[in-house]
Amino acid sequence: MELLRQIHGYQFGSSLALLFPTPFALATLVLFVWSLGPALKGTVGFSFLVWLRITWALTLIPGVTGVILALGGAKVPSATDVGGGLTKYGLPYDPSRDPEHWMYAAFSLLTLYIIEVLVKGHMVDHRRGLKFLPLATLFLYGCAYMVGRVAVLPGSTPGS
């Protein structure tokens, strides 16, 4: 179980962690920057699709380990009281953060699917769909960032 916790909870420890706290958030930030090209050119290159697949992998690895941990009864650190009403990070625990973590993870998966639809041209004209690609990838980055943030920091209702 400890290996699953380490895989699922991996975070960058540098000052850049403010922009991208996890590998998933970094991958989505790169995807956002990269999406500007296809939106302007109207075509998607092979390298963008490869990075999109890498982003899927960096989404599913913590996602699958998170489901396994949740089935074992684990909750995000910000929602876990380790004693004295504090989390392992020394902040007030907030039980409402666990459902938020799941919500942002679900939004991330849904947004990745929408990006696939836009890139492949299903249900939407291909060139028109690519114009929405930066918006979708920016939303994905926001969700990925919040997945990491709500796991660590308390919300507006700590200790309730």
mmCIF file of C-alpha atoms in Angstrom:
data_model
loop_
_atom_site.group_PDB
_atom_site.id
_atom_site.type_symbol
_atom_site.label_atom_id
_atom_site.label_comp_id
_atom_site.label_asym_id
_atom_site.label_seq_id
_atom_site.Cartn_x
_atom_site.Cartn_y
_atom_site.Cartn_z
ATOM 1 C CA MET A 1 0.000 0.000 0.000
ATOM 2 C CA GLU A 2 2.862 2.355 0.763
ATOM 3 C CA LEU A 3 4.172 2.016 -2.805
ATOM 4 C CA LEU A 4 0.726 2.942 -4.128
ATOM 5 C CA ARG A 5 0.664 5.981 -1.818
ATOM 6 C CA GLN A 6 4.061 7.083 -3.098
ATOM 7 C CA ILE A 7 3.060 6.664 -6.743
ATOM 8 C CA HIS A 8 -0.284 8.371 -6.243
ATOM 9 C CA GLY A 9 0.973 11.215 -4.095
ATOM 10 C CA TYR A 10 4.183 12.115 -5.944
ATOM 11 C CA GLN A 11 4.748 15.877 -5.963
ATOM 12 C CA PHE A 12 7.575 18.077 -7.128
ATOM 13 C CA GLY A 13 9.516 19.584 -4.261
ATOM 14 C CA SER A 14 10.895 22.716 -5.922
ATOM 15 C CA SER A 15 9.666 26.281 -6.081
ATOM 16 C CA LEU A 16 8.221 25.475 -9.518
ATOM 17 C CA ALA A 17 5.685 23.273 -7.716
ATOM 18 C CA LEU A 18 3.537 26.390 -7.421
ATOM 19 C CA LEU A 19 2.891 26.191 -11.173
ATOM 20 C CA PHE A 20 2.771 22.426 -11.505
ATOM 21 C CA PRO A 21 2.724 20.458 -8.238
ATOM 22 C CA THR A 22 2.534 17.027 -9.897
ATOM 23 C CA PRO A 23 3.743 15.367 -13.114
ATOM 24 C CA PHE A 24 0.099 15.336 -14.242
ATOM 25 C CA ALA A 25 -0.159 19.119 -13.850
ATOM 26 C CA LEU A 26 3.142 19.614 -15.691
ATOM 27 C CA ALA A 27 1.959 17.425 -18.577
ATOM 28 C CA THR A 28 -1.287 19.389 -18.868
ATOM 29 C CA LEU A 29 0.558 22.722 -18.782
ATOM 30 C CA VAL A 30 2.794 21.553 -21.631
ATOM 31 C CA LEU A 31 -0.303 20.309 -23.470
ATOM 32 C CA PHE A 32 -1.927 23.735 -23.074
ATOM 33 C CA VAL A 33 1.084 25.572 -24.496
ATOM 34 C CA TRP A 34 1.374 23.009 -27.281
ATOM 35 C CA SER A 35 -2.338 23.316 -28.151
ATOM 36 C CA LEU A 36 -1.873 26.882 -29.347
ATOM 37 C CA GLY A 37 -0.112 25.631 -32.486
ATOM 38 C CA PRO A 38 -2.865 23.277 -33.683
ATOM 39 C CA ALA A 39 -5.478 25.926 -32.869
ATOM 40 C CA LEU A 40 -3.709 28.459 -35.082
ATOM 41 C CA LYS A 41 -2.622 26.070 -37.863
ATOM 42 C CA GLY A 42 -5.804 24.025 -37.970
ATOM 43 C CA THR A 43 -3.939 20.701 -37.998
ATOM 44 C CA VAL A 44 -2.698 18.368 -35.302
ATOM 45 C CA GLY A 45 0.790 16.932 -35.568
ATOM 46 C CA PHE A 46 1.871 13.450 -34.547
ATOM 47 C CA SER A 47 3.988 14.808 -31.683
ATOM 48 C CA PHE A 48 0.949 16.525 -30.141
ATOM 49 C CA LEU A 49 -0.933 13.231 -30.218
ATOM 50 C CA VAL A 50 2.021 11.470 -28.566
ATOM 51 C CA TRP A 51 2.060 14.083 -25.802
ATOM 52 C CA LEU A 52 -1.699 13.712 -25.418
ATOM 53 C CA ARG A 53 -1.180 9.959 -24.863
ATOM 54 C CA ILE A 54 1.548 10.695 -22.291
ATOM 55 C CA THR A 55 -0.898 13.021 -20.550
ATOM 56 C CA TRP A 56 -3.482 10.233 -20.523
ATOM 57 C CA ALA A 57 -0.912 7.928 -18.896
ATOM 58 C CA LEU A 58 0.010 10.559 -16.307
ATOM 59 C CA THR A 59 -3.706 10.884 -15.586
ATOM 60 C CA LEU A 60 -4.510 7.198 -15.351
ATOM 61 C CA ILE A 61 -1.516 6.130 -13.225
ATOM 62 C CA PRO A 62 -2.516 8.258 -10.220
ATOM 63 C CA GLY A 63 -6.179 7.678 -11.061
ATOM 64 C CA VAL A 64 -5.972 3.898 -10.852
ATOM 65 C CA THR A 65 -3.766 3.985 -7.757
ATOM 66 C CA GLY A 66 -6.203 6.469 -6.191
ATOM 67 C CA VAL A 67 -9.161 4.182 -6.783
ATOM 68 C CA ILE A 68 -7.243 1.267 -5.239
ATOM 69 C CA LEU A 69 -6.307 3.400 -2.227
ATOM 70 C CA ALA A 70 -9.882 4.660 -1.854
ATOM 71 C CA LEU A 71 -11.204 1.104 -1.905
ATOM 72 C CA GLY A 72 -8.752 0.461 0.929
ATOM 73 C CA GLY A 73 -10.282 3.331 2.913
ATOM 74 C CA ALA A 74 -7.699 6.038 2.258
ATOM 75 C CA LYS A 75 -8.602 9.704 1.902
ATOM 76 C CA VAL A 76 -6.578 12.664 0.665
ATOM 77 C CA PRO A 77 -4.084 14.035 3.221
ATOM 78 C CA SER A 78 -6.009 17.301 3.605
ATOM 79 C CA ALA A 79 -9.074 15.305 4.710
ATOM 80 C CA THR A 80 -7.186 13.019 7.099
ATOM 81 C CA ASP A 81 -6.780 13.906 10.766
ATOM 82 C CA VAL A 82 -3.440 12.510 11.982
ATOM 83 C CA GLY A 83 -3.952 13.927 15.463
ATOM 84 C CA GLY A 84 -4.960 17.170 17.081
ATOM 85 C CA GLY A 85 -7.150 18.180 14.156
ATOM 86 C CA LEU A 86 -4.138 18.508 11.842
ATOM 87 C CA THR A 87 -3.038 16.800 8.623
ATOM 88 C CA LYS A 88 0.383 15.317 7.978
ATOM 89 C CA TYR A 89 1.324 18.744 6.583
ATOM 90 C CA GLY A 90 0.459 20.428 9.900
ATOM 91 C CA LEU A 91 -2.624 22.170 8.511
ATOM 92 C CA PRO A 92 -6.212 21.885 9.783
ATOM 93 C CA TYR A 93 -7.899 18.844 8.281
ATOM 94 C CA ASP A 94 -10.910 19.377 6.027
ATOM 95 C CA PRO A 95 -13.152 16.353 5.276
ATOM 96 C CA SER A 96 -14.801 18.182 2.345
ATOM 97 C CA ARG A 97 -11.544 17.994 0.383
ATOM 98 C CA ASP A 98 -11.886 14.295 -0.401
ATOM 99 C CA PRO A 99 -15.003 14.693 -2.609
ATOM 100 C CA GLU A 100 -13.403 17.772 -4.201
ATOM 101 C CA HIS A 101 -10.358 15.700 -5.119
ATOM 102 C CA TRP A 102 -12.633 13.160 -6.824
ATOM 103 C CA MET A 103 -14.572 15.929 -8.581
ATOM 104 C CA TYR A 104 -11.461 17.490 -10.112
ATOM 105 C CA ALA A 105 -10.153 14.075 -11.127
ATOM 106 C CA ALA A 106 -13.463 13.325 -12.860
ATOM 107 C CA PHE A 107 -13.395 16.719 -14.621
ATOM 108 C CA SER A 108 -9.873 15.912 -15.794
ATOM 109 C CA LEU A 109 -10.946 12.614 -17.335
ATOM 110 C CA LEU A 110 -13.980 14.202 -18.966
ATOM 111 C CA THR A 111 -11.882 17.045 -20.358
ATOM 112 C CA LEU A 112 -9.299 14.631 -21.763
ATOM 113 C CA TYR A 113 -12.124 12.831 -23.551
ATOM 114 C CA ILE A 114 -13.418 16.143 -24.931
ATOM 115 C CA ILE A 115 -9.906 16.982 -26.147
ATOM 116 C CA GLU A 116 -9.824 13.634 -27.957
ATOM 117 C CA VAL A 117 -13.146 14.497 -29.602
ATOM 118 C CA LEU A 118 -11.831 17.913 -30.680
ATOM 119 C CA VAL A 119 -8.581 16.479 -32.035
ATOM 120 C CA LYS A 120 -10.217 13.641 -33.945
ATOM 121 C CA GLY A 121 -13.016 15.798 -35.340
ATOM 122 C CA HIS A 122 -15.838 13.601 -34.031
ATOM 123 C CA MET A 123 -19.167 15.367 -33.402
ATOM 124 C CA VAL A 124 -17.519 18.725 -34.238
ATOM 125 C CA ASP A 125 -15.973 20.013 -37.444
ATOM 126 C CA HIS A 126 -12.243 19.329 -37.149
ATOM 127 C CA ARG A 127 -10.949 22.861 -37.839
ATOM 128 C CA ARG A 128 -13.630 24.488 -35.720
ATOM 129 C CA GLY A 129 -12.993 22.058 -32.865
ATOM 130 C CA LEU A 130 -9.277 22.810 -32.863
ATOM 131 C CA LYS A 131 -10.032 26.457 -32.146
ATOM 132 C CA PHE A 132 -11.448 25.337 -28.784
ATOM 133 C CA LEU A 133 -8.410 23.181 -28.016
ATOM 134 C CA PRO A 134 -6.525 25.833 -25.968
ATOM 135 C CA LEU A 135 -9.626 26.487 -23.878
ATOM 136 C CA ALA A 136 -10.098 22.777 -23.184
ATOM 137 C CA THR A 137 -6.430 22.234 -22.342
ATOM 138 C CA LEU A 138 -6.374 25.303 -20.088
ATOM 139 C CA PHE A 139 -9.394 23.927 -18.225
ATOM 140 C CA LEU A 140 -7.608 20.571 -17.987
ATOM 141 C CA TYR A 141 -4.541 22.276 -16.518
ATOM 142 C CA GLY A 142 -6.753 24.031 -13.949
ATOM 143 C CA CYS A 143 -8.329 20.722 -12.956
ATOM 144 C CA ALA A 144 -4.939 18.996 -12.745
ATOM 145 C CA TYR A 145 -3.587 21.817 -10.593
ATOM 146 C CA MET A 146 -6.590 21.651 -8.280
ATOM 147 C CA VAL A 147 -6.306 17.847 -7.945
ATOM 148 C CA GLY A 148 -2.937 18.402 -6.288
ATOM 149 C CA ARG A 149 -3.971 21.507 -4.369
ATOM 150 C CA VAL A 150 -7.049 20.045 -2.677
ATOM 151 C CA ALA A 151 -5.063 16.969 -1.658
ATOM 152 C CA VAL A 152 -2.695 19.123 0.412
ATOM 153 C CA LEU A 153 -4.354 22.364 1.471
ATOM 154 C CA PRO A 154 -7.494 22.784 3.583
ATOM 155 C CA GLY A 155 -10.496 24.505 2.082
ATOM 156 C CA SER A 156 -12.875 27.040 3.548
ATOM 157 C CA THR A 157 -14.396 24.564 6.034
ATOM 158 C CA PRO A 158 -11.446 23.061 7.989
ATOM 159 C CA GLY A 159 -12.275 20.792 10.880
ATOM 160 C CA SER A 160 -16.014 20.668 10.211
#
